[in-house]
mmCIF file of C-alpha atoms and ligand atoms in Angstrom:
data_model
loop_
_atom_site.group_PDB
_atom_site.id
_atom_site.type_symbol
_atom_site.label_atom_id
_atom_site.label_comp_id
_atom_site.label_asym_id
_atom_site.label_seq_id
_atom_site.Cartn_x
_atom_site.Cartn_y
_atom_site.Cartn_z
ATOM 1 C CA MET A 205 -58.383 -57.228 192.555
ATOM 2 C CA SER A 206 -57.322 -60.307 194.408
ATOM 3 C CA ASN A 207 -59.631 -62.606 196.267
ATOM 4 C CA LYS A 208 -58.571 -64.638 199.313
ATOM 5 C CA ASN A 209 -59.765 -67.754 197.488
ATOM 6 C CA ASP A 210 -57.759 -66.945 194.356
ATOM 7 C CA ASN A 211 -55.155 -69.661 194.563
ATOM 8 C CA LYS A 212 -57.244 -72.236 196.394
ATOM 9 C CA VAL A 213 -58.095 -75.421 194.581
ATOM 10 C CA LEU A 214 -60.495 -78.225 195.481
ATOM 11 C CA LEU A 215 -58.885 -81.610 194.880
ATOM 12 C CA GLN A 216 -59.965 -85.200 195.253
ATOM 13 C CA ASN A 217 -58.663 -88.747 195.223
ATOM 14 C CA LYS A 218 -61.287 -90.812 193.458
ATOM 15 C CA ASP A 219 -59.582 -94.077 194.378
ATOM 16 C CA TRP A 220 -60.273 -93.331 198.037
ATOM 17 C CA CYS A 221 -63.829 -92.055 197.540
ATOM 18 C CA LYS A 222 -66.553 -94.526 198.522
ATOM 19 C CA GLY A 223 -69.447 -92.458 197.219
ATOM 20 C CA CYS A 224 -71.107 -92.112 200.625
ATOM 21 C CA GLY A 225 -72.593 -88.729 199.680
ATOM 22 C CA VAL A 226 -71.808 -86.969 202.972
ATOM 23 C CA CYS A 227 -69.872 -84.208 201.176
ATOM 24 C CA VAL A 228 -72.636 -83.769 198.600
ATOM 25 C CA GLY A 229 -75.231 -83.493 201.363
ATOM 26 C CA PHE A 230 -73.352 -80.800 203.265
ATOM 27 C CA CYS A 231 -72.012 -78.739 200.347
ATOM 28 C CA PRO A 232 -73.881 -75.426 200.572
ATOM 29 C CA THR A 233 -73.364 -74.541 196.897
ATOM 30 C CA LYS A 234 -74.173 -77.836 195.158
ATOM 31 C CA THR A 235 -70.687 -78.043 193.696
ATOM 32 C CA LEU A 236 -70.575 -81.821 194.083
ATOM 33 C CA ILE A 237 -72.609 -84.690 192.709
ATOM 34 C CA ILE A 238 -72.467 -88.484 192.954
ATOM 35 C CA GLU A 239 -72.013 -90.344 189.691
ATOM 36 C CA ASN A 240 -71.300 -94.065 189.404
ATOM 37 C CA ASP A 241 -70.761 -94.312 193.181
ATOM 38 C CA LYS A 242 -68.089 -91.602 193.239
ATOM 39 C CA CYS A 243 -68.113 -87.954 194.212
ATOM 40 C CA ILE A 244 -67.586 -85.703 191.196
ATOM 41 C CA ILE A 245 -66.604 -82.026 191.404
ATOM 42 C CA ALA A 246 -69.238 -81.202 188.821
ATOM 43 C CA TYR A 247 -69.337 -77.399 189.163
ATOM 44 C CA PRO A 248 -65.949 -76.247 190.486
ATOM 45 C CA GLU A 249 -66.796 -72.624 189.689
ATOM 46 C CA LYS A 250 -69.497 -72.727 192.388
ATOM 47 C CA CYS A 251 -67.100 -73.768 195.191
ATOM 48 C CA ILE A 252 -66.678 -71.181 197.960
ATOM 49 C CA PHE A 253 -63.953 -73.200 199.747
ATOM 50 C CA CYS A 254 -65.971 -73.470 202.945
ATOM 51 C CA GLY A 255 -64.271 -76.774 203.811
ATOM 52 C CA GLN A 256 -67.441 -78.652 204.756
ATOM 53 C CA CYS A 257 -66.619 -81.528 202.399
ATOM 54 C CA GLU A 258 -63.060 -81.908 203.704
ATOM 55 C CA LEU A 259 -64.218 -81.681 207.337
ATOM 56 C CA ARG A 260 -66.833 -84.412 206.962
ATOM 57 C CA CYS A 261 -65.386 -86.822 204.395
ATOM 58 C CA PRO A 262 -64.605 -90.037 206.307
ATOM 59 C CA ASP A 263 -62.102 -91.095 203.651
ATOM 60 C CA ASN A 264 -59.842 -88.033 203.219
ATOM 61 C CA ALA A 265 -60.863 -88.176 199.573
ATOM 62 C CA ILE A 266 -61.580 -84.459 199.037
ATOM 63 C CA TRP A 267 -59.626 -81.431 200.243
ATOM 64 C CA ILE A 268 -58.735 -77.832 199.622
ATOM 65 C CA THR A 269 -55.185 -76.795 198.895
ATOM 66 C CA ALA A 270 -53.831 -73.284 198.913
ATOM 67 C CA GLY A 271 -50.872 -74.275 196.791
ATOM 68 C CA GLY A 272 -52.196 -73.426 193.346
ATOM 69 C CA LYS A 273 -52.503 -75.621 190.303
ATOM 70 C CA GLU A 274 -49.284 -77.604 190.537
ATOM 71 C CA ASN A 275 -50.928 -80.064 192.937
ATOM 72 C CA GLU A 276 -53.750 -80.874 190.622
ATOM 73 C CA GLN A 277 -53.952 -84.361 189.192
ATOM 74 C CA MET B 384 -49.740 -89.899 197.079
ATOM 75 C CA ASN B 385 -52.724 -87.899 195.947
ATOM 76 C CA CYS B 386 -53.944 -86.443 199.235
ATOM 77 C CA SER B 387 -53.816 -83.364 201.459
ATOM 78 C CA ASP B 388 -50.651 -82.314 203.308
ATOM 79 C CA ILE B 389 -52.108 -83.167 206.709
ATOM 80 C CA THR B 390 -53.134 -86.628 205.496
ATOM 81 C CA LYS B 391 -49.639 -87.178 204.097
ATOM 82 C CA LYS B 392 -48.032 -86.061 207.333
ATOM 83 C CA TYR B 393 -50.043 -88.144 209.799
ATOM 84 C CA TYR B 394 -51.331 -91.215 207.959
ATOM 85 C CA ARG B 395 -49.752 -94.397 206.646
ATOM 86 C CA VAL B 396 -51.086 -93.428 203.252
ATOM 87 C CA GLN B 397 -49.971 -96.652 201.618
ATOM 88 C CA LYS B 398 -52.563 -98.407 203.837
ATOM 89 C CA LEU B 399 -55.433 -96.215 202.655
ATOM 90 C CA THR B 400 -58.233 -96.340 201.702
ATOM 91 C CA HIS B 401 -59.385 -97.742 204.997
ATOM 92 C CA ILE B 402 -61.515 -100.818 205.548
ATOM 93 C CA TRP B 403 -64.593 -98.990 206.878
ATOM 94 C CA CYS B 404 -67.927 -98.975 205.020
ATOM 95 C CA PRO B 405 -69.006 -95.952 202.941
ATOM 96 C CA GLY B 406 -70.043 -93.141 205.280
ATOM 97 C CA CYS B 407 -68.828 -94.836 208.484
ATOM 98 C CA GLY B 408 -68.417 -92.152 211.153
ATOM 99 C CA HIS B 409 -65.158 -93.655 212.399
ATOM 100 C CA GLY B 410 -63.189 -92.049 209.539
ATOM 101 C CA THR B 411 -64.486 -88.581 210.350
ATOM 102 C CA LEU B 412 -63.730 -89.055 214.054
ATOM 103 C CA MET B 413 -60.238 -90.395 213.334
ATOM 104 C CA ASN B 414 -59.559 -87.164 211.462
ATOM 105 C CA THR B 415 -60.545 -85.131 214.536
ATOM 106 C CA VAL B 416 -57.880 -87.001 216.526
ATOM 107 C CA ILE B 417 -55.305 -86.167 213.843
ATOM 108 C CA ARG B 418 -56.260 -82.494 213.737
ATOM 109 C CA ALA B 419 -56.073 -82.232 217.535
ATOM 110 C CA ILE B 420 -52.552 -83.699 217.553
ATOM 111 C CA ASP B 421 -51.568 -81.360 214.719
ATOM 112 C CA LYS B 422 -53.030 -78.326 216.481
ATOM 113 C CA LEU B 423 -51.047 -79.080 219.645
ATOM 114 C CA GLY B 424 -47.927 -79.653 217.552
ATOM 115 C CA LEU B 425 -47.048 -82.915 219.314
ATOM 116 C CA ASN B 426 -43.967 -84.724 218.101
ATOM 117 C CA LYS B 427 -45.136 -87.851 216.271
ATOM 118 C CA ASP B 428 -42.539 -89.989 218.049
ATOM 119 C CA ASP B 429 -43.954 -88.967 221.446
ATOM 120 C CA VAL B 430 -47.469 -90.109 220.580
ATOM 121 C CA VAL B 431 -48.729 -93.662 221.113
ATOM 122 C CA VAL B 432 -52.136 -94.763 219.866
ATOM 123 C CA VAL B 433 -53.520 -97.981 221.319
ATOM 124 C CA SER B 434 -56.706 -99.821 220.405
ATOM 125 C CA GLY B 435 -58.558 -103.050 221.155
ATOM 126 C CA ILE B 436 -60.627 -104.966 218.613
ATOM 127 C CA GLY B 437 -63.543 -103.701 216.558
ATOM 128 C CA CYS B 438 -64.121 -101.518 213.514
ATOM 129 C CA SER B 439 -63.114 -98.485 215.607
ATOM 130 C CA SER B 440 -59.968 -100.242 216.750
ATOM 131 C CA ARG B 441 -58.717 -100.412 213.175
ATOM 132 C CA ALA B 442 -57.942 -96.675 213.380
ATOM 133 C CA PRO B 443 -54.365 -96.838 214.754
ATOM 134 C CA GLY B 444 -53.378 -99.109 211.855
ATOM 135 C CA TYR B 445 -53.751 -96.109 209.564
ATOM 136 C CA MET B 446 -52.246 -93.494 211.875
ATOM 137 C CA ASP B 447 -48.516 -92.832 211.565
ATOM 138 C CA PHE B 448 -47.449 -92.790 215.225
ATOM 139 C CA ASN B 449 -46.280 -95.494 217.602
ATOM 140 C CA THR B 450 -49.336 -97.733 217.439
ATOM 141 C CA LEU B 451 -50.558 -100.897 219.078
ATOM 142 C CA HIS B 452 -53.604 -102.953 218.035
ATOM 143 C CA THR B 453 -54.274 -105.199 221.026
ATOM 144 C CA THR B 454 -57.037 -107.561 222.193
ATOM 145 C CA HIS B 455 -60.756 -106.935 222.615
ATOM 146 C CA GLY B 456 -61.448 -104.770 225.665
ATOM 147 C CA ARG B 457 -57.829 -104.656 226.827
ATOM 148 C CA ALA B 458 -56.492 -101.511 225.150
ATOM 149 C CA LEU B 459 -56.392 -99.620 228.456
ATOM 150 C CA ALA B 460 -54.420 -102.390 230.148
ATOM 151 C CA PHE B 461 -51.746 -102.219 227.419
ATOM 152 C CA ALA B 462 -51.848 -98.424 227.471
ATOM 153 C CA THR B 463 -51.367 -98.400 231.244
ATOM 154 C CA GLY B 464 -48.217 -100.479 230.793
ATOM 155 C CA ILE B 465 -46.887 -98.113 228.154
ATOM 156 C CA LYS B 466 -47.567 -95.036 230.263
ATOM 157 C CA MET B 467 -45.996 -96.577 233.380
ATOM 158 C CA ALA B 468 -42.885 -97.571 231.414
ATOM 159 C CA ASN B 469 -42.465 -94.135 229.848
ATOM 160 C CA PRO B 470 -44.623 -91.427 231.418
ATOM 161 C CA LYS B 471 -43.341 -88.810 228.956
ATOM 162 C CA LEU B 472 -45.370 -90.300 226.115
ATOM 163 C CA HIS B 473 -48.759 -88.965 225.066
ATOM 164 C CA VAL B 474 -50.882 -92.109 225.216
ATOM 165 C CA ILE B 475 -54.153 -92.147 223.317
ATOM 166 C CA VAL B 476 -56.611 -95.044 223.401
ATOM 167 C CA ILE B 477 -59.269 -95.489 220.724
ATOM 168 C CA MET B 478 -62.063 -97.963 221.474
ATOM 169 C CA GLY B 479 -65.567 -98.909 220.419
ATOM 170 C CA ASP B 480 -68.587 -98.831 222.719
ATOM 171 C CA GLY B 481 -68.533 -102.619 223.053
ATOM 172 C CA ASP B 482 -64.767 -102.687 223.450
ATOM 173 C CA SER B 483 -64.753 -100.000 226.152
ATOM 174 C CA SER B 484 -67.909 -100.717 228.127
ATOM 175 C CA ALA B 485 -68.816 -104.399 227.692
ATOM 176 C CA ILE B 486 -65.736 -106.645 227.713
ATOM 177 C CA GLY B 487 -63.459 -103.709 228.642
ATOM 178 C CA GLY B 488 -65.718 -102.000 231.167
ATOM 179 C CA ASN B 489 -63.627 -103.040 234.136
ATOM 180 C CA HIS B 490 -60.422 -101.704 232.599
ATOM 181 C CA LEU B 491 -62.212 -98.439 231.882
ATOM 182 C CA ILE B 492 -63.420 -97.808 235.427
ATOM 183 C CA HIS B 493 -60.095 -98.689 237.009
ATOM 184 C CA ALA B 494 -57.995 -96.618 234.596
ATOM 185 C CA ALA B 495 -60.357 -93.727 235.358
ATOM 186 C CA ARG B 496 -60.187 -94.386 239.099
ATOM 187 C CA ARG B 497 -56.395 -94.238 239.033
ATOM 188 C CA ASN B 498 -56.458 -91.046 236.988
ATOM 189 C CA ILE B 499 -53.606 -92.276 234.838
ATOM 190 C CA ASP B 500 -52.643 -89.792 232.136
ATOM 191 C CA ILE B 501 -54.283 -91.483 229.142
ATOM 192 C CA THR B 502 -56.603 -89.812 226.650
ATOM 193 C CA THR B 503 -59.379 -92.294 225.972
ATOM 194 C CA ILE B 504 -61.555 -91.743 222.934
ATOM 195 C CA VAL B 505 -64.616 -93.923 222.335
ATOM 196 C CA PHE B 506 -66.127 -94.111 218.864
ATOM 197 C CA ASN B 507 -69.665 -94.926 220.031
ATOM 198 C CA ASN B 508 -71.888 -96.202 217.216
ATOM 199 C CA ASN B 509 -74.385 -97.862 219.591
ATOM 200 C CA ILE B 510 -73.697 -101.337 218.210
ATOM 201 C CA TYR B 511 -71.069 -104.029 217.634
ATOM 202 C CA GLY B 512 -70.111 -103.126 214.087
ATOM 203 C CA MET B 513 -67.307 -105.557 213.379
ATOM 204 C CA THR B 514 -69.153 -108.708 214.377
ATOM 205 C CA GLY B 515 -72.397 -107.962 212.563
ATOM 206 C CA GLY B 516 -74.629 -105.632 214.537
ATOM 207 C CA GLN B 517 -75.221 -107.172 217.984
ATOM 208 C CA TYR B 518 -76.522 -104.763 220.648
ATOM 209 C CA SER B 519 -73.947 -103.193 222.934
ATOM 210 C CA PRO B 520 -74.151 -101.540 226.378
ATOM 211 C CA THR B 521 -74.938 -98.250 224.611
ATOM 212 C CA THR B 522 -77.739 -99.457 222.324
ATOM 213 C CA PRO B 523 -80.812 -97.423 223.319
ATOM 214 C CA THR B 524 -83.744 -99.314 224.861
ATOM 215 C CA ALA B 525 -86.212 -100.552 222.201
ATOM 216 C CA ASP B 526 -83.711 -100.129 219.348
ATOM 217 C CA PHE B 527 -83.011 -103.074 217.060
ATOM 218 C CA ALA B 528 -79.908 -105.176 216.611
ATOM 219 C CA THR B 529 -79.215 -108.629 215.171
ATOM 220 C CA THR B 530 -79.436 -109.978 218.736
ATOM 221 C CA ALA B 531 -82.507 -107.832 219.550
ATOM 222 C CA PRO B 532 -84.889 -108.516 216.660
ATOM 223 C CA PHE B 533 -87.891 -107.437 218.796
ATOM 224 C CA GLY B 534 -86.149 -104.464 220.375
ATOM 225 C CA ASN B 535 -83.501 -104.104 223.064
ATOM 226 C CA ILE B 536 -84.775 -104.471 226.643
ATOM 227 C CA ASP B 537 -81.526 -103.233 228.248
ATOM 228 C CA VAL B 538 -80.989 -99.710 229.531
ATOM 229 C CA PRO B 539 -77.910 -98.083 227.971
ATOM 230 C CA PHE B 540 -74.903 -96.719 229.813
ATOM 231 C CA ASP B 541 -74.195 -93.016 229.740
ATOM 232 C CA LEU B 542 -70.473 -93.533 229.110
ATOM 233 C CA CYS B 543 -69.497 -90.008 230.155
ATOM 234 C CA LYS B 544 -71.273 -90.312 233.499
ATOM 235 C CA LEU B 545 -69.710 -93.737 233.978
ATOM 236 C CA ALA B 546 -66.211 -92.381 233.340
ATOM 237 C CA GLN B 547 -66.744 -89.316 235.503
ATOM 238 C CA GLY B 548 -68.238 -91.365 238.324
ATOM 239 C CA ALA B 549 -65.237 -93.686 238.170
ATOM 240 C CA GLY B 550 -62.784 -90.783 238.520
ATOM 241 C CA ALA B 551 -61.895 -89.409 235.075
ATOM 242 C CA THR B 552 -60.643 -85.835 235.424
ATOM 243 C CA PHE B 553 -61.642 -84.572 231.974
ATOM 244 C CA VAL B 554 -64.894 -85.691 230.358
ATOM 245 C CA GLY B 555 -66.723 -84.568 227.233
ATOM 246 C CA ARG B 556 -68.882 -85.684 224.338
ATOM 247 C CA ALA B 557 -69.222 -84.658 220.717
ATOM 248 C CA THR B 558 -70.332 -86.400 217.520
ATOM 249 C CA ALA B 559 -68.976 -87.130 214.065
ATOM 250 C CA TYR B 560 -71.099 -84.212 212.864
ATOM 251 C CA HIS B 561 -69.701 -81.918 215.578
ATOM 252 C CA ALA B 562 -66.146 -82.541 214.374
ATOM 253 C CA PRO B 563 -64.715 -79.147 215.458
ATOM 254 C CA LEU B 564 -66.025 -79.658 219.024
ATOM 255 C CA MET B 565 -64.658 -83.206 219.002
ATOM 256 C CA GLN B 566 -61.232 -81.858 218.007
ATOM 257 C CA LYS B 567 -61.338 -79.226 220.769
ATOM 258 C CA LEU B 568 -62.283 -81.820 223.415
ATOM 259 C CA ILE B 569 -59.438 -84.088 222.315
ATOM 260 C CA GLU B 570 -57.001 -81.171 222.512
ATOM 261 C CA LYS B 571 -58.147 -80.428 226.060
ATOM 262 C CA GLY B 572 -58.071 -84.108 226.936
ATOM 263 C CA LEU B 573 -54.485 -84.349 225.722
ATOM 264 C CA GLN B 574 -53.567 -81.293 227.775
ATOM 265 C CA ASN B 575 -55.176 -82.671 230.940
ATOM 266 C CA LYS B 576 -52.601 -84.393 233.120
ATOM 267 C CA GLY B 577 -54.794 -87.330 234.076
ATOM 268 C CA PHE B 578 -57.423 -89.664 232.715
ATOM 269 C CA SER B 579 -59.419 -87.947 229.979
ATOM 270 C CA PHE B 580 -62.524 -89.509 228.512
ATOM 271 C CA ILE B 581 -63.990 -88.230 225.257
ATOM 272 C CA GLU B 582 -67.024 -89.903 223.739
ATOM 273 C CA GLY B 583 -67.457 -89.364 220.014
ATOM 274 C CA LEU B 584 -70.894 -90.399 218.820
ATOM 275 C CA SER B 585 -70.211 -92.231 215.584
ATOM 276 C CA LEU B 586 -72.460 -93.635 212.926
ATOM 277 C CA CYS B 587 -72.696 -97.145 211.549
ATOM 278 C CA PRO B 588 -74.943 -96.890 208.503
ATOM 279 C CA THR B 589 -74.388 -100.582 207.736
ATOM 280 C CA TYR B 590 -75.771 -102.112 210.930
ATOM 281 C CA TYR B 591 -77.177 -99.649 213.445
ATOM 282 C CA GLY B 592 -78.484 -97.367 210.686
ATOM 283 C CA ARG B 593 -80.055 -100.088 208.608
ATOM 284 C CA LYS B 594 -81.557 -102.019 211.550
ATOM 285 C CA ASN B 595 -83.112 -98.855 212.948
ATOM 286 C CA LYS B 596 -84.139 -97.213 209.668
ATOM 287 C CA LYS B 597 -81.941 -94.174 210.245
ATOM 288 C CA GLY B 598 -81.318 -93.584 206.540
ATOM 289 C CA ASN B 599 -77.959 -92.979 204.900
ATOM 290 C CA ALA B 600 -74.794 -91.460 206.346
ATOM 291 C CA PHE B 601 -75.924 -87.924 205.510
ATOM 292 C CA ASN B 602 -79.254 -88.527 207.314
ATOM 293 C CA MET B 603 -77.393 -89.855 210.347
ATOM 294 C CA HIS B 604 -75.096 -86.810 210.450
ATOM 295 C CA SER B 605 -78.172 -84.593 210.131
ATOM 296 C CA TYR B 606 -79.760 -86.387 213.071
ATOM 297 C CA PHE B 607 -76.790 -85.359 215.239
ATOM 298 C CA LYS B 608 -76.987 -81.828 213.860
ATOM 299 C CA ASP B 609 -80.663 -81.504 214.819
ATOM 300 C CA ASN B 610 -80.734 -83.459 218.069
ATOM 301 C CA CYS B 611 -77.670 -82.447 220.070
ATOM 302 C CA VAL B 612 -77.338 -79.486 222.355
ATOM 303 C CA ASP B 613 -74.292 -78.170 224.186
ATOM 304 C CA LEU B 614 -74.275 -78.345 227.979
ATOM 305 C CA LYS B 615 -73.522 -74.578 228.085
ATOM 306 C CA VAL B 616 -76.824 -73.868 226.313
ATOM 307 C CA VAL B 617 -78.773 -76.163 228.616
ATOM 308 C CA GLN B 618 -77.233 -74.555 231.700
ATOM 309 C CA LYS B 619 -78.748 -71.226 230.603
ATOM 310 C CA ASN B 620 -82.003 -72.629 229.191
ATOM 311 C CA PRO B 621 -82.812 -76.028 230.726
ATOM 312 C CA GLU B 622 -85.875 -76.498 228.474
ATOM 313 C CA LYS B 623 -83.587 -76.591 225.428
ATOM 314 C CA GLY B 624 -82.147 -79.866 226.691
ATOM 315 C CA GLU B 625 -85.422 -81.755 226.671
ATOM 316 C CA ASN B 626 -85.224 -84.969 224.619
ATOM 317 C CA LYS B 627 -81.834 -83.906 223.264
ATOM 318 C CA ILE B 628 -78.417 -85.518 223.339
ATOM 319 C CA LEU B 629 -76.056 -83.514 225.534
ATOM 320 C CA ILE B 630 -72.669 -82.645 224.063
ATOM 321 C CA GLY B 631 -69.804 -80.431 225.212
ATOM 322 C CA GLU B 632 -67.287 -80.340 228.036
ATOM 323 C CA PHE B 633 -68.856 -82.034 231.050
ATOM 324 C CA PHE B 634 -66.091 -82.116 233.624
ATOM 325 C CA ASN B 635 -62.598 -80.754 234.149
ATOM 326 C CA GLY B 636 -61.281 -81.330 237.664
ATOM 327 C CA PRO B 637 -57.574 -82.090 238.034
ATOM 328 C CA LYS B 638 -56.456 -84.592 240.691
ATOM 329 C CA PRO B 639 -53.081 -86.271 241.409
ATOM 330 C CA GLU B 640 -51.958 -88.302 238.409
ATOM 331 C CA TYR B 641 -51.058 -91.979 238.780
ATOM 332 C CA THR B 642 -47.573 -92.132 237.222
ATOM 333 C CA GLU B 643 -46.552 -89.047 239.206
ATOM 334 C CA SER B 644 -47.786 -90.604 242.451
ATOM 335 C CA TYR B 645 -45.933 -93.767 241.511
ATOM 336 C CA GLN B 646 -42.714 -91.819 240.954
ATOM 337 C CA VAL B 647 -42.991 -90.473 244.508
ATOM 338 C CA ILE B 648 -43.025 -94.059 245.785
ATOM 339 C CA VAL B 649 -40.067 -94.974 243.573
ATOM 340 C CA ASP B 650 -38.130 -92.004 244.966
ATOM 341 C CA LYS B 651 -38.936 -93.067 248.544
ATOM 342 C CA PHE B 652 -37.531 -96.541 247.859
ATOM 343 C CA LYS B 653 -34.385 -95.013 246.397
ATOM 344 C CA GLU B 654 -33.926 -92.885 249.530
ATOM 345 C CA LEU B 655 -34.394 -95.937 251.732
ATOM 346 C CA ARG B 656 -31.674 -97.801 249.855
ATOM 347 C CA ARG B 657 -29.300 -94.869 250.275
ATOM 348 C CA ASP B 658 -29.704 -94.849 254.106
HETATM 349 C C1 LIG C 1013 -62.185 -111.846 223.618
HETATM 350 C C2 LIG C 1013 -63.015 -111.543 222.412
HETATM 351 N N1 LIG C 1013 -64.361 -111.631 222.490
HETATM 352 C C3 LIG C 1013 -65.129 -111.323 221.435
HETATM 353 C C4 LIG C 1013 -64.556 -110.934 220.255
HETATM 354 C C5 LIG C 1013 -65.444 -110.620 219.058
HETATM 355 N N2 LIG C 1013 -65.569 -109.201 218.807
HETATM 356 C C6 LIG C 1013 -64.764 -108.559 217.940
HETATM 357 S S1 LIG C 1013 -65.108 -106.924 217.782
HETATM 358 C C7 LIG C 1013 -66.400 -107.073 218.888
HETATM 359 C C8 LIG C 1013 -67.268 -105.887 219.238
HETATM 360 C C9 LIG C 1013 -67.111 -104.709 218.344
HETATM 361 O O1 LIG C 1013 -67.956 -103.671 218.744
HETATM 362 P P1 LIG C 1013 -67.410 -102.289 219.279
HETATM 363 O O2 LIG C 1013 -66.374 -102.471 220.293
HETATM 364 O O3 LIG C 1013 -68.599 -101.475 219.685
HETATM 365 O O4 LIG C 1013 -66.687 -101.629 218.005
HETATM 366 P P2 LIG C 1013 -67.218 -101.304 216.533
HETATM 367 O O5 LIG C 1013 -66.885 -102.517 215.710
HETATM 368 O O6 LIG C 1013 -68.690 -101.066 216.605
HETATM 369 O O7 LIG C 1013 -66.453 -100.110 216.143
HETATM 370 C C10 LIG C 1013 -66.522 -108.370 219.363
HETATM 371 C C11 LIG C 1013 -67.564 -108.825 220.304
HETATM 372 C C12 LIG C 1013 -63.151 -110.838 220.195
HETATM 373 N N3 LIG C 1013 -62.516 -110.436 219.085
HETATM 374 N N4 LIG C 1013 -62.416 -111.145 221.278
HETATM 375 S S1 LIG C 1014 -67.609 -87.689 201.637
HETATM 376 FE FE1 LIG C 1014 -65.661 -88.436 200.781
HETATM 377 S S2 LIG C 1014 -65.969 -90.644 200.423
HETATM 378 FE FE2 LIG C 1014 -68.014 -89.708 200.718
HETATM 379 S S3 LIG C 1014 -68.662 -89.213 198.609
HETATM 380 FE FE3 LIG C 1014 -67.669 -87.382 199.408
HETATM 381 S S4 LIG C 1014 -65.516 -87.554 198.770
HETATM 382 FE FE4 LIG C 1014 -66.444 -89.572 198.510
HETATM 383 S S1 LIG C 1015 -65.451 -76.476 199.924
HETATM 384 FE FE1 LIG C 1015 -67.579 -76.059 200.482
HETATM 385 S S2 LIG C 1015 -68.473 -75.212 198.622
HETATM 386 FE FE2 LIG C 1015 -66.582 -76.208 197.984
HETATM 387 S S3 LIG C 1015 -67.223 -78.276 197.402
HETATM 388 FE FE3 LIG C 1015 -66.586 -78.365 199.545
HETATM 389 S S4 LIG C 1015 -68.478 -78.098 200.689
HETATM 390 FE FE4 LIG C 1015 -68.886 -77.398 198.590
HETATM 391 S S1 LIG C 1016 -69.856 -102.114 210.161
HETATM 392 FE FE1 LIG C 1016 -70.507 -100.106 210.897
HETATM 393 S S2 LIG C 1016 -68.844 -99.439 212.294
HETATM 394 FE FE2 LIG C 1016 -68.043 -101.128 211.023
HETATM 395 S S3 LIG C 1016 -67.049 -100.120 209.272
HETATM 396 FE FE3 LIG C 1016 -69.147 -100.604 208.657
HETATM 397 S S4 LIG C 1016 -70.311 -98.732 209.124
HETATM 398 FE FE4 LIG C 1016 -68.388 -98.607 210.265
#
């Protein structure tokens, strides 16, 4: 069985993240936390790829890619 | 660069991260401009982004188009020159509330009056962010600012009504929280052949937020979420608009466009010379 989210990955650029917490506040599944003034993808297994974090992040520091694992850093 | 494809395509990524404070609404609004351009599939070389001075006016520095960072309040004057010189370009102006309606208020009303084909986007955070939190023409009455320590006695402009009254042919308002609506309004503004005015309510947690005890960036987004209502809803149920901020498409009424009218005059001169 394949799921439409199968090859989606949530990625981030911690250098760009300013720890504002907007993504954490709007994430419906509590996937994200703030630690040491940075957003951390603490529970990636909870992510439903709704895109709220990417839509609202002022710093382009978190995004979803459909490209599979090769983009991960 | 470690970023999304759309960021890579449309930003000068080597200049990021941007200068704005954590949670500043300007970053979220800038992304709505990018997504609108991407959705319409505009050629990057045909897009010009012009700004004045202010935190908001830093945006074009990060955006990978033809860009011009000009002087405080004068972005529309420069943009008018660009559009007159090459009417084929898509000219976008990004300004702050102070930039557009205090020092630049006269440029705004006359660009609107002429209905020149420029898409003007105001990042309205109700304060002068860059210079330290002075009140602006959109600071609500009784709100606080560094120059209004006992509360602002001025009455704020409704920028959309101002632009519409002056002659803008497409007018709408959204917020940093209502990013999809903001994107849609910018798309329609870019498609309108004439002066389009889109107000994006932004958030300045550093000055406006702190001075007025509005909480953090998430709280300020949530305020927009809970306190805005679309004009379409209010038209059906007027009571739903009570004490709310109106958002949505307010006006769309095409009129002759300035550079096209100017071309008619140019053609008449050419005919005269031929006789
Ligand atoms: C001619 C001139 N007058 C005043 C200034 C100082 N100044 C710089 S930005 C600014 C206002 C910024 O507020 P706004 O336009 O609302 O943008 P924001 O920073 O809030 O995004 C002022 C008064 C200037 N740079 N040039
Ligand atoms: S919204 Fe962006 S900048 Fe803010 S904490 Fe989340 S990832 Fe970091
Ligand atoms: S995509 Fe949605 S569920 Fe996943 S982290 Fe972002 S906001 Fe949370
Ligand atoms: S001062 Fe306000 S408007 Fe300027 S970058 Fe900081 S939060 Fe944004």
